[in-house]
Coordinates of C-alpha atoms in Angstrom, one line a residue:
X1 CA -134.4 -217.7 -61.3
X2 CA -133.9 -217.1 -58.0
X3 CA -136.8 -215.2 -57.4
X4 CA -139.1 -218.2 -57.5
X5 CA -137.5 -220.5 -54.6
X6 CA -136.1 -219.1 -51.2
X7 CA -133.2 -221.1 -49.7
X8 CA -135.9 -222.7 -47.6
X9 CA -138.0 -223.7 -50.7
X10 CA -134.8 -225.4 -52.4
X11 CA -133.6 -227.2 -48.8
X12 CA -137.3 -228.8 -48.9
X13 CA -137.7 -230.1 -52.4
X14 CA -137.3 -234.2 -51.8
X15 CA -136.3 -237.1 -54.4
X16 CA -140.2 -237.5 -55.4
X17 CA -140.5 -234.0 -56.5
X18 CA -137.8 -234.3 -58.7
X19 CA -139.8 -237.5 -59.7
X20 CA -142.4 -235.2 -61.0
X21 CA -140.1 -232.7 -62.8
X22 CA -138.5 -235.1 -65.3
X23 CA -141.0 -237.1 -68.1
X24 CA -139.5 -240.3 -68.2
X25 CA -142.1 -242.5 -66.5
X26 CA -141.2 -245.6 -68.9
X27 CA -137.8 -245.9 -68.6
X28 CA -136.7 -245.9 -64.5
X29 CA -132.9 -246.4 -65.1
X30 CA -133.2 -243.0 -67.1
X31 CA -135.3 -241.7 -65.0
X32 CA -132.8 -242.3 -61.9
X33 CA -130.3 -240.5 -63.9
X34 CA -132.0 -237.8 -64.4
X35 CA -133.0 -237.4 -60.6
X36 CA -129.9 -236.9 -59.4
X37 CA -128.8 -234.9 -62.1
X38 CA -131.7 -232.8 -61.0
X39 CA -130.4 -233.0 -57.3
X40 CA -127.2 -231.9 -58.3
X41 CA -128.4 -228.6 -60.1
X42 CA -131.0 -228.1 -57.0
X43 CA -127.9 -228.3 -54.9
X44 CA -126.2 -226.0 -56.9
X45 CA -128.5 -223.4 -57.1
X46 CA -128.8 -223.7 -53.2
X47 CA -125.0 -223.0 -53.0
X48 CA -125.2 -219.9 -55.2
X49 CA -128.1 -218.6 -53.6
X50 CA -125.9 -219.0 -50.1
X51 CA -123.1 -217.6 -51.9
X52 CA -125.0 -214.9 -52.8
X53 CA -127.1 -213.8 -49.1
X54 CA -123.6 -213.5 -47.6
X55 CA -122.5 -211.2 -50.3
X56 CA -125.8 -209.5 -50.0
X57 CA -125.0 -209.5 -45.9
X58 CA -121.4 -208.5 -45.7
X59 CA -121.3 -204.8 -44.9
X60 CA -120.0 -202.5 -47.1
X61 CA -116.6 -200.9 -45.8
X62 CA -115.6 -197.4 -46.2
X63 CA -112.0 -196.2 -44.3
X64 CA -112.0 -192.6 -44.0
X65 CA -107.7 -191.5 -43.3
X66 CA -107.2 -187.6 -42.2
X67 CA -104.1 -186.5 -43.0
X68 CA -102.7 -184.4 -39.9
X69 CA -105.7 -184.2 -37.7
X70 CA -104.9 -184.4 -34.2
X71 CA -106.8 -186.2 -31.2
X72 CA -108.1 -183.1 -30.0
X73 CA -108.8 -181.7 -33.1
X74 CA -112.1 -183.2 -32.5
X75 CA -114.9 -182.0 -30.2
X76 CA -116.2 -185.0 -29.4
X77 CA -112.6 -185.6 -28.0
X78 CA -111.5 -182.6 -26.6
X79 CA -115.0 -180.4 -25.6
X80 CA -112.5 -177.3 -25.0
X81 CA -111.9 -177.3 -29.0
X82 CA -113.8 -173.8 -30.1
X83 CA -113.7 -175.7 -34.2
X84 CA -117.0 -177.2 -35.2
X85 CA -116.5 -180.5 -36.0
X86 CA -120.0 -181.5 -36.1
X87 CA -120.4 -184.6 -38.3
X88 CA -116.8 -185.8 -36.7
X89 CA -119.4 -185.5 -33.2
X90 CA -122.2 -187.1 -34.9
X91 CA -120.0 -190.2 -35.8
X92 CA -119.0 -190.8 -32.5
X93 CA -122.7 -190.7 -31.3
X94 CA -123.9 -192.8 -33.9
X95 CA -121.1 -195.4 -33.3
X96 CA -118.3 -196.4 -31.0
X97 CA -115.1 -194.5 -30.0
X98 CA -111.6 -195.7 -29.6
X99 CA -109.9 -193.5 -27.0
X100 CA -106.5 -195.3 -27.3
X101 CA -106.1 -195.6 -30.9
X102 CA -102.5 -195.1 -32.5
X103 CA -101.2 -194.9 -35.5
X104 CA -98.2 -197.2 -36.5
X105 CA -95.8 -194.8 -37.5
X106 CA -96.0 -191.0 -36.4
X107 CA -95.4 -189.6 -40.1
X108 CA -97.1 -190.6 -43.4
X109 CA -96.1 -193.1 -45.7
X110 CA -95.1 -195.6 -43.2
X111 CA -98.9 -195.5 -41.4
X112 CA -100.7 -196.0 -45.1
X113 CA -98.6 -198.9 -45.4
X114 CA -99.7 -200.1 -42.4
X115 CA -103.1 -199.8 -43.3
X116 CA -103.0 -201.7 -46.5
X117 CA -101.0 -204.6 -45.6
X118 CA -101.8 -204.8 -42.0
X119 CA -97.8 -205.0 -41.3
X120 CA -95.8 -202.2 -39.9
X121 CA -93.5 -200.3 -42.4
X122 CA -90.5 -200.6 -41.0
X123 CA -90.3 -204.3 -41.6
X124 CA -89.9 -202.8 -45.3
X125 CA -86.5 -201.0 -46.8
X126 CA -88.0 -197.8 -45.1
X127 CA -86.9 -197.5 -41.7
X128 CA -87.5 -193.4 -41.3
X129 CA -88.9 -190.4 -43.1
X130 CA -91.3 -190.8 -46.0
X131 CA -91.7 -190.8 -49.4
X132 CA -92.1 -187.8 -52.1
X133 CA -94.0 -187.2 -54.9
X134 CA -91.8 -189.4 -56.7
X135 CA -90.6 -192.0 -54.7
X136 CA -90.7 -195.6 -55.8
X137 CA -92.9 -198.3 -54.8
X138 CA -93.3 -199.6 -51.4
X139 CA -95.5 -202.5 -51.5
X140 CA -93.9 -205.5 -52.4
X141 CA -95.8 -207.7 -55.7
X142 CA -96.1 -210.8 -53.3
X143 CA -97.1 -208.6 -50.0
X144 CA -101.1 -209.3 -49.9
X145 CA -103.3 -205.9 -49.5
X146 CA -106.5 -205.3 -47.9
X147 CA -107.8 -204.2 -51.7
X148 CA -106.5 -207.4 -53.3
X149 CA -108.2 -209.5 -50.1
X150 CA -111.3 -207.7 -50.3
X151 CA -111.8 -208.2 -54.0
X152 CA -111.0 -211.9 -54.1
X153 CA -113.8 -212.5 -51.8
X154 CA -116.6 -210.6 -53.9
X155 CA -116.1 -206.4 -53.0
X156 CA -116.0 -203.9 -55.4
X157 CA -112.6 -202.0 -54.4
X158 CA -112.0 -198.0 -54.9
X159 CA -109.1 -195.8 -53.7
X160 CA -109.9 -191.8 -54.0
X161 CA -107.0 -189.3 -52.5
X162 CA -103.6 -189.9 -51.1
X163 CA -101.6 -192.5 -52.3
X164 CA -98.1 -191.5 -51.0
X165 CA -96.8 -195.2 -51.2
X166 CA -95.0 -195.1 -54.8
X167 CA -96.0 -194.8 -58.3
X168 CA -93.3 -195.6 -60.5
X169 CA -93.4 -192.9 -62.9
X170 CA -91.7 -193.6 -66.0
X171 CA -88.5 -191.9 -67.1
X172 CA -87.5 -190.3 -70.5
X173 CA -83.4 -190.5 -69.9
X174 CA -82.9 -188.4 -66.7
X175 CA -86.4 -187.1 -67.2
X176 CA -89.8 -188.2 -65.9
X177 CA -92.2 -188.7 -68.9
X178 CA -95.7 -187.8 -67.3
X179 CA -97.1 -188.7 -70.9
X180 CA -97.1 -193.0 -70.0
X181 CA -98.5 -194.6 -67.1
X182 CA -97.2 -195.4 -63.5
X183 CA -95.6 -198.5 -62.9
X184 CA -97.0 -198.9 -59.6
X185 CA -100.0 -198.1 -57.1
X186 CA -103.3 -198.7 -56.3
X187 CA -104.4 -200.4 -59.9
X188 CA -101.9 -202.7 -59.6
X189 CA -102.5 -203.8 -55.9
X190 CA -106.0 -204.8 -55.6
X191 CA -108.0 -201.4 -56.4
X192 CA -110.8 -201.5 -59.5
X193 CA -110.6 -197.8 -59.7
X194 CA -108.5 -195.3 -58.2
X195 CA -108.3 -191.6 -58.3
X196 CA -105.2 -190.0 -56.4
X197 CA -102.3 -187.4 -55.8
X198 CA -99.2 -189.1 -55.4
X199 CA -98.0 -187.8 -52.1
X200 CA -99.3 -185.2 -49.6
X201 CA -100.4 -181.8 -51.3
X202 CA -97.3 -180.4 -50.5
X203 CA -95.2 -183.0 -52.3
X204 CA -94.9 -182.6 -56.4
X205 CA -95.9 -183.7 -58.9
X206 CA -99.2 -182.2 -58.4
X207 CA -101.4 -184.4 -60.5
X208 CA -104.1 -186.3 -60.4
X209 CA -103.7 -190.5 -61.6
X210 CA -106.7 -192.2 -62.4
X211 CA -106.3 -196.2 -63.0
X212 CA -102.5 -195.5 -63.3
X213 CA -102.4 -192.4 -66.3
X214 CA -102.4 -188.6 -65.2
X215 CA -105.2 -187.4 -66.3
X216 CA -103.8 -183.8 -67.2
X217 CA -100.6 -183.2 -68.2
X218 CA -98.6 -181.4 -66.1
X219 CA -97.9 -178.1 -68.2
X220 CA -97.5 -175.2 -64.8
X221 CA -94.6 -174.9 -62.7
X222 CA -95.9 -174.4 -59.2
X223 CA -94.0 -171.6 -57.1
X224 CA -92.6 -172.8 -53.4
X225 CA -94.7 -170.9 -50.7
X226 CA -94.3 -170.5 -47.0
X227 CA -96.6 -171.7 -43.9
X228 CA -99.6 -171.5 -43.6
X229 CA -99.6 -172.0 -47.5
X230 CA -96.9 -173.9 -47.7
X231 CA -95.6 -176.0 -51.0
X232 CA -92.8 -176.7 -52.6
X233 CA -92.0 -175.7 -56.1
X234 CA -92.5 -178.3 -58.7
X235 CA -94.6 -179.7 -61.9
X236 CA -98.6 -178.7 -61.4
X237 CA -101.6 -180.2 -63.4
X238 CA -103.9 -177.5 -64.7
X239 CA -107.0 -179.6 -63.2
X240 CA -105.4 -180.0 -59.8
X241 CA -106.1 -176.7 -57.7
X242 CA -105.0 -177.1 -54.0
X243 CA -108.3 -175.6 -52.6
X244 CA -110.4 -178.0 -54.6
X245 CA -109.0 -181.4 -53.7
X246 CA -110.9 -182.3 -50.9
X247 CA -113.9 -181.2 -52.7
X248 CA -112.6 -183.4 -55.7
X249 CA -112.4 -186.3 -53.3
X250 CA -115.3 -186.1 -52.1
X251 CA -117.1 -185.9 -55.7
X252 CA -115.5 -189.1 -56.5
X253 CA -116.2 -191.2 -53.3
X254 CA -120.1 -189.5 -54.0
X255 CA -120.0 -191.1 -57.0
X256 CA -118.7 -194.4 -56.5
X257 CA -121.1 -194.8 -53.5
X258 CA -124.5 -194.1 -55.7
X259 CA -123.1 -196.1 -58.3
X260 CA -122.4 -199.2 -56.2
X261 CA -125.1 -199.0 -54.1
X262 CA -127.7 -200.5 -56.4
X263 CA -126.0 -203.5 -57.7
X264 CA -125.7 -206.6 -55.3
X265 CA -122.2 -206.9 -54.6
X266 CA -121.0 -205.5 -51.3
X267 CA -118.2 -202.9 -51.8
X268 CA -114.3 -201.2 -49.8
X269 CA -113.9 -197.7 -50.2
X270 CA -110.9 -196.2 -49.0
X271 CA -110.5 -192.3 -48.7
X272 CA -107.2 -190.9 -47.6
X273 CA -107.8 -187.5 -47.4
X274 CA -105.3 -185.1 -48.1
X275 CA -106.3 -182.4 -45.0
X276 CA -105.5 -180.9 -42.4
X277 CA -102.1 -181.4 -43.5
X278 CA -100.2 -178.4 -45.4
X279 CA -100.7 -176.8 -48.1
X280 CA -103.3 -174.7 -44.8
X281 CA -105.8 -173.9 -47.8
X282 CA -109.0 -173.8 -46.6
X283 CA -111.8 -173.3 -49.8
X284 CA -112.9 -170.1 -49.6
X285 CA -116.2 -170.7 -48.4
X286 CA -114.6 -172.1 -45.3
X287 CA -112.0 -169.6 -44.6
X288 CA -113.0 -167.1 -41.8
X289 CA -115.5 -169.9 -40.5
X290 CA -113.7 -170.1 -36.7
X291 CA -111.6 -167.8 -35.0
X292 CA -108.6 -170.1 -34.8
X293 CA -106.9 -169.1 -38.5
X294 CA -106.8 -171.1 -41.5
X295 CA -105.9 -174.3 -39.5
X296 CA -109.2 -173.9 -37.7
X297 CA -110.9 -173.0 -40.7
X298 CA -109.1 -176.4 -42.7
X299 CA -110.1 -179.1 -39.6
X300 CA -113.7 -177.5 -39.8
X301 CA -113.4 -178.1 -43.8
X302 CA -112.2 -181.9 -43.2
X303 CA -115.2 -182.4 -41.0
X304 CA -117.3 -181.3 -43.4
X305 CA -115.8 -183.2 -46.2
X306 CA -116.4 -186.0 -44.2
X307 CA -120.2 -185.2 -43.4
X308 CA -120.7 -185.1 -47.3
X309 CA -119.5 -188.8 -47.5
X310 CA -121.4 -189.9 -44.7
X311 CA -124.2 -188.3 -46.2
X312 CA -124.1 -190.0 -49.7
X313 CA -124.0 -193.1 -47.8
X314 CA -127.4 -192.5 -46.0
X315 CA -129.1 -191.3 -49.2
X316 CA -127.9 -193.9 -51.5
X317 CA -129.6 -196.3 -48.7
X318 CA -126.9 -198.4 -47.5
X319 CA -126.4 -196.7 -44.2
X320 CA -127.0 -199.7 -41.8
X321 CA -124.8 -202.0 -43.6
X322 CA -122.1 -200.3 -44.3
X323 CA -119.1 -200.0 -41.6
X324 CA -117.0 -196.5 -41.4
X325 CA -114.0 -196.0 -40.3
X326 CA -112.5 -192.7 -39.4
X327 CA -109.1 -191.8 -38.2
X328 CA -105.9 -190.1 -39.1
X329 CA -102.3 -191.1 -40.0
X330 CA -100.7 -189.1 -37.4
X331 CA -101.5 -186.7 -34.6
X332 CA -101.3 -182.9 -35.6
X333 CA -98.2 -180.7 -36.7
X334 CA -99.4 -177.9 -34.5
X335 CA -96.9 -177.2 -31.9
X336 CA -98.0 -176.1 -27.9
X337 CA -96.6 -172.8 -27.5
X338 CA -96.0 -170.7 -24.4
X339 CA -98.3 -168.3 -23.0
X340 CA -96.1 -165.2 -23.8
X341 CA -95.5 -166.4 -27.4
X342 CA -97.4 -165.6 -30.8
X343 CA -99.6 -168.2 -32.4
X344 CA -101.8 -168.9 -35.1
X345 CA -104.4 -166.8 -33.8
X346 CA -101.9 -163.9 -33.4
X347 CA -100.1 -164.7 -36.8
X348 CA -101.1 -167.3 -39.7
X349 CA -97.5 -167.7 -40.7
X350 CA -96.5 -169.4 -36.8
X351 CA -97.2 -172.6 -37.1
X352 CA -98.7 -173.5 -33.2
X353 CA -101.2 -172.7 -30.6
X354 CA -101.1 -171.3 -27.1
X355 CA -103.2 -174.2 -25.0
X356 CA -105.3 -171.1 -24.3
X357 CA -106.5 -171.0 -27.8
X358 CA -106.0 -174.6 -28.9
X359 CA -104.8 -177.9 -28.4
X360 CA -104.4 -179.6 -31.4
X361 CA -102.9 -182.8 -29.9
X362 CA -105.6 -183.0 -26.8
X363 CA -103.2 -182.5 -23.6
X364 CA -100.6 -185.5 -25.5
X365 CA -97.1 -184.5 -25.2
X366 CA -95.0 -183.9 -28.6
X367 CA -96.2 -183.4 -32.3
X368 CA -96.6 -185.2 -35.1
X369 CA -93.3 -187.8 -36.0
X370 CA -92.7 -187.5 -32.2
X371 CA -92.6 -191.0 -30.7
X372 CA -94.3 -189.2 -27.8
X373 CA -98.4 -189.6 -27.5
X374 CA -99.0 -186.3 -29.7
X375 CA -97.1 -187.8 -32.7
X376 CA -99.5 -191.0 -32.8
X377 CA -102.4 -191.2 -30.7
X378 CA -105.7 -190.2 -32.6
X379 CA -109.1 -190.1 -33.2
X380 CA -110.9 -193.3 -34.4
X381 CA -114.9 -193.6 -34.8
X382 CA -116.7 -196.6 -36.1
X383 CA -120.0 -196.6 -37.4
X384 CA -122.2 -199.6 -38.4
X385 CA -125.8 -199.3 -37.2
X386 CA -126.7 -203.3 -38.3
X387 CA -124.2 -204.3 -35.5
X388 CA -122.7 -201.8 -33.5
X389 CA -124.4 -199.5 -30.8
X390 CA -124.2 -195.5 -30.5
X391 CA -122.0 -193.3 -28.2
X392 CA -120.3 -196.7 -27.2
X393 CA -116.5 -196.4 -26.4
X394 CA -113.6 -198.9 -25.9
X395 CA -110.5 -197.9 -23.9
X396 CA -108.8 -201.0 -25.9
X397 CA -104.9 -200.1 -27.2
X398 CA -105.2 -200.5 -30.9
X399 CA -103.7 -199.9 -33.9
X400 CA -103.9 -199.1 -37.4
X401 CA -102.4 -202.2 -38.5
X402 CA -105.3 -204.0 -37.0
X403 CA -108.0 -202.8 -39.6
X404 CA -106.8 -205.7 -42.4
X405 CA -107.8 -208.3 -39.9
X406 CA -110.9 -206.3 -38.6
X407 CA -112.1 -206.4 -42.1
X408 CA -111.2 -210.1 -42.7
X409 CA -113.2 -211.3 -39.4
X410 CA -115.9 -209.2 -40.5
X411 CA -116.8 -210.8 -43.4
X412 CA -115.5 -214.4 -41.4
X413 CA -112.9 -215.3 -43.7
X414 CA -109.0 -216.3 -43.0
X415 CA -106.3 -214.0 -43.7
X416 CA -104.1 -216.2 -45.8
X417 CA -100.6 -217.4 -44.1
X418 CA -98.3 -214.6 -43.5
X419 CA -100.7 -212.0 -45.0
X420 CA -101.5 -208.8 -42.6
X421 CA -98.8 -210.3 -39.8
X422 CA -99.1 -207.4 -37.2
X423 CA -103.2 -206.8 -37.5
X424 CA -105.5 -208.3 -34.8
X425 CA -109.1 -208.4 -35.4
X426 CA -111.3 -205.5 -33.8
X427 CA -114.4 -207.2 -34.1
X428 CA -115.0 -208.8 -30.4
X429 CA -114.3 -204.8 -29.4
X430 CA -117.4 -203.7 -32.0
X431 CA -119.3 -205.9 -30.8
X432 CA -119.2 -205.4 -27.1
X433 CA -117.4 -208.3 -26.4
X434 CA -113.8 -209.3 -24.2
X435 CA -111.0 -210.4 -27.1
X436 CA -110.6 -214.4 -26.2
X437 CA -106.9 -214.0 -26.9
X438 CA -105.3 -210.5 -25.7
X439 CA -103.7 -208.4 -28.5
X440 CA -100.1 -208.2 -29.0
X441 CA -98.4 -205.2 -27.4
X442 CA -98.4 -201.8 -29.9
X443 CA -95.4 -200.6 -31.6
X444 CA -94.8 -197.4 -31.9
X445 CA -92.6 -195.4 -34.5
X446 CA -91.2 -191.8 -35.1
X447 CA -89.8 -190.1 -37.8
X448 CA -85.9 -190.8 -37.4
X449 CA -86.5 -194.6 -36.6
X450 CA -87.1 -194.3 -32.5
X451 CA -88.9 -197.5 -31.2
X452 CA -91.7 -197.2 -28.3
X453 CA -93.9 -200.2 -27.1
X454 CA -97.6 -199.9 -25.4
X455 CA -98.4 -203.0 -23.3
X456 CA -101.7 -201.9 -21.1
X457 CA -100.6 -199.2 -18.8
X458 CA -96.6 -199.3 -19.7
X459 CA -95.3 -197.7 -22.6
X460 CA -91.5 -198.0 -22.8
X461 CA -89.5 -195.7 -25.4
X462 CA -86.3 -197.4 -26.6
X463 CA -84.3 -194.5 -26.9
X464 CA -83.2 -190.6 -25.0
X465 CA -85.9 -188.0 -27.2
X466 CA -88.8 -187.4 -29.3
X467 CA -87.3 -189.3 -31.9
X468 CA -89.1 -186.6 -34.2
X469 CA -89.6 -182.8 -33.9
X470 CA -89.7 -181.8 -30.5
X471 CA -86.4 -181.2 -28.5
X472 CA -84.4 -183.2 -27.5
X473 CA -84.7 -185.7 -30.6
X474 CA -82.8 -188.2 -29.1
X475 CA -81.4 -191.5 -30.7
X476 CA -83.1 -194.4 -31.3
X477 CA -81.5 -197.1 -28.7
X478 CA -79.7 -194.7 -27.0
X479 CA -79.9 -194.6 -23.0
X480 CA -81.4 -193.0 -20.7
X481 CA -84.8 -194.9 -22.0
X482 CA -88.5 -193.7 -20.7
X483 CA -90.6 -195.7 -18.7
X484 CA -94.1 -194.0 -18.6
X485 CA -97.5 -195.6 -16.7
X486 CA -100.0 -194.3 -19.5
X487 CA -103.0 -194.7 -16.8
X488 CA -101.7 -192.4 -14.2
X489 CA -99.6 -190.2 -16.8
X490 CA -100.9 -190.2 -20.0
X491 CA -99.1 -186.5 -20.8
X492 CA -95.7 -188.6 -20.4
X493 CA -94.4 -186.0 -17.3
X494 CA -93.0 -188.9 -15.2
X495 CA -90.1 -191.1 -16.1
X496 CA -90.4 -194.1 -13.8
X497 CA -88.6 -196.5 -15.2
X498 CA -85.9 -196.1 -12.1
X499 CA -88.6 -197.5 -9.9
X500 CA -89.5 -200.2 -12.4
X501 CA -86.4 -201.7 -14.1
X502 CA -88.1 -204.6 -14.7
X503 CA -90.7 -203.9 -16.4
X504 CA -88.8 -202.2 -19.0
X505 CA -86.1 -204.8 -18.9
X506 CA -89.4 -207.1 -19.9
X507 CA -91.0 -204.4 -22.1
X508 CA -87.7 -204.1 -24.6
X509 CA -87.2 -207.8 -25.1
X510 CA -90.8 -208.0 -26.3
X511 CA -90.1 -205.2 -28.4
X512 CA -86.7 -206.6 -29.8
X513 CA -88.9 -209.6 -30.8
X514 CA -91.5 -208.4 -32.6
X515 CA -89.2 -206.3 -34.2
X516 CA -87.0 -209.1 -35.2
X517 CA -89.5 -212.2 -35.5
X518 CA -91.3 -210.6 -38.7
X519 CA -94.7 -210.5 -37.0
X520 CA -96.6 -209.7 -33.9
X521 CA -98.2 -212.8 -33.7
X522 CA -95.2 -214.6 -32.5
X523 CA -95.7 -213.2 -29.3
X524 CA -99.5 -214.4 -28.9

């Protein structure tokens, strides 16, 4: 039907054209009638048709999540890294990178929360550490995801890898019964089709869940094993093997990408991957591929996991319309060890580098769930030919949370009131373009709780540590605080907030109240 009028066609056809369409030249009061019933389907089909070139326009939207992979994991970050991350380099060339991107949380579950709600986890009952394998739901059945505001505005939604935001898996008495479906997850918050692990590879149960049922009961007991291999002993799937995920997740978002690239609607693919983060099991075509271990040999695996996703995109044609996203959840768990001290290199059971052979976290101080840089300051490409030019770079502060509002703007439709409350749009940024109204300051979050806040060059840490791995911890609210000016210092050496009292006197009350208001936005 559509195929015989363009919009422009429809838009000209007048009253006495209609006239001409409708044999009832005897009786004009009938005839009249009939005109504007005419008019009215005309109108119609011109609405449709509209309806239908913005679907046909909207890109498609693929978020690509590392798990573990640390800012200078990445060549095109750090030129000193001796792995190959070629297609990680090729992304940044083709597109635009963010070189002060943070996650919200420096540990897992509360950053993929985050991401799918656009709010920051620890407005939620979880204010520290993370889930397991079998921990109960996080998202809230009124709490609006990106999935669920995607696919009420036309997009075919998929989920392949790690979930690690609660499943409710159903219990036999005191057992779990592995034999029903999950309560919870991704098919029951916005996703058409999903196909996950519940938590990160070294969490059980290690199963896959597709659309809410295991799809393989889960009959082996896997052993606990140390670093670089390390797991922890519980119920394993006979179709799950650790050194075939990411090649199982990148089979599935393959397939999902050919499929949906022929049919007219646009469609959200979201890929948490489950690497570099331990189980340290490279595949073995990959292991023995650098000279930095298996954790060389794993980020180099990652990159090219990613490469084959990129790469179905191209061939299945959608390429210029389609906008990808890739970034990790945290920085690295790779310590930075002394020069006298054994590493990786030296032994694949210590879990670290000497700077001389590697630094994971780019020259960032601290580790993963650190509230220091190293724990959540990470790589972050963009790529969308149709609108965004190559080897472009924005030294914005950003954040995770922002990418439910990025996608909303991209597709020009309101987030709905209250949805996505600490996500700012990152579209003006894409585009070349100065925000009109500046973005709310950056919270930051470690593993036992610690607050920091990022407001241009300040970042003020509300407490006397790392708040996560790296001595000393610290406590959350405890004094002495840390005052550090990110432009001048971004390795964190210099604690000025002597020199600078109010600045951080300023810095903690906005912190207090975005932490207590229930949104960032209250402070625009």
């Amino acid at each position: 039907m559509f195929s015989a009028f363009n919009k422009r066609t429809l838009n000209e056809i007048t009253q006495s054209d209609c006239y001409d369409l409708i044999p009832y030249p005897g009786l004009p009061g009938i005839r009249n009638h009939a005109v504007l019933i005419a008019l009215a389907v005309l109108s119609l089909l011109i609405d449709l048709q509209t309806i239908f070139a913005d679907q046909q326009e909207r890109p498609n939207i693929v978020i690509i999540l590392a798990d573990d992979m640390g800012f200078g994991d990445v060549q095109a970050l750090n030129p000193e890294s001796n792995i190959p991350t070629p297609n990680l380099n090729q992304l940044a060339a083709d597109g635009m990178t963010f070189t002060d991107a943070h996650t919200p949380s420096a540990v897992c579950t509360p950053t993929r929360y985050g991401v799918v709600t656009g709010r920051y986890c620890w407005r939620t009952s979880l204010k520290r550490g993370v889930l397991n394998g079998y921990g109960e739901p996080l998202i809230q059945d009124d709490r609006l995801t990106i999935a669920e505001f995607l696919k009420d505005n036309g997009y075919a939604t998929v989920v392949v890898g790690k979930w690690h935001l609660g499943l409710g898996f159903a219990k036999d008495g005191d057992q779990f019964d592995f034999s029903k479906p999950v309560s919870d997850g991704p098919h029951t918050h916005g996703f058409d089709y999903s196909y996950i692990i519940p938590a990160s590879l070294d969490f059980p149960p290690y199963v896959y869940i597709e659309n809410g049922k295991i799809t393989e009961y889960p009959e082996l007991t896997q052993h606990a094993q140390k670093f670089p291999a390390f797991l922890r002993k519980g119920e394993r799937s006979p179709d799950l093997v650790m050194e075939n995920v990411l090649d199982d997740i990148a089979t599935q978002a393959k397939g999902f990408i050919a499929d949906q690239a022929s049919l007219s609607s646009p469609f959200f693919l979201y890929v948490p991957l489950t690497a570099p983060h331990k189980p340290v099991l490279p595949h073995p075509r990959f292991q023995n591929q650098t000279d930095l271990g298996p954790y060389g040999d794993f980020v180099h695996q990652v990159d090219a996991t990613v490469g084959n996703i990129l790469k179905s995109i191209d061939d299945a044609g959608v390429r210029e319309n389609t906008m990808v996203i890739y970034t990790s959840d945290n920085g690295s768990y790779m310590y930075r060890l002394k020069s006298d001290e054994k590493d990786h290199v030296d032994e694949e059971s210590v879990q670290g580098y000497r700077p001389e052979h590697h630094t994971a976290n780019a020259d960032f101080r601290g580790t993963k769930a650190d509230v220091w840089e190293g724990g959540h300051h990470v790589p972050f490409f963009v790529r969308w030919p149709a609108k965004i030019k190559g080897s472009t770079k924005s030294k914005e502060t950003v954040c995770l949370t922002d990418l439910f509002a990025t996608a909303a703007d991209v597709i020009n439709e309101k987030l709905p009131e209250g949805a996505a409350p600490d996500s700012f749009s990152l579209l003006p940024l894409l585009k070349g373009e100065i925000r009109k109204t500046p973005r709310a300051p950056v919270i930051h979050h470690s593993a036992n709780g610690m607050f920091a806040i990022r407001d241009g060059e300040w970042k003020l840490v509300l407490g006397n540590g790392s708040g996560g791995r790296q001595v000393p911890k610290g406590t959350p609210f405890e004094q002495p605080y840390f005052l550090f000016n990110m432009q001048d210092d971004p390795a964190e050496t210099k604690n000025v907030i002597e020199s600078h009292p109010e600045i951080a006197k300023r810095l903690e009350a906005e912190c207090l109240k975005i932490r207590d208001s229930g949104s960032s936005k209250s402070l625009k």
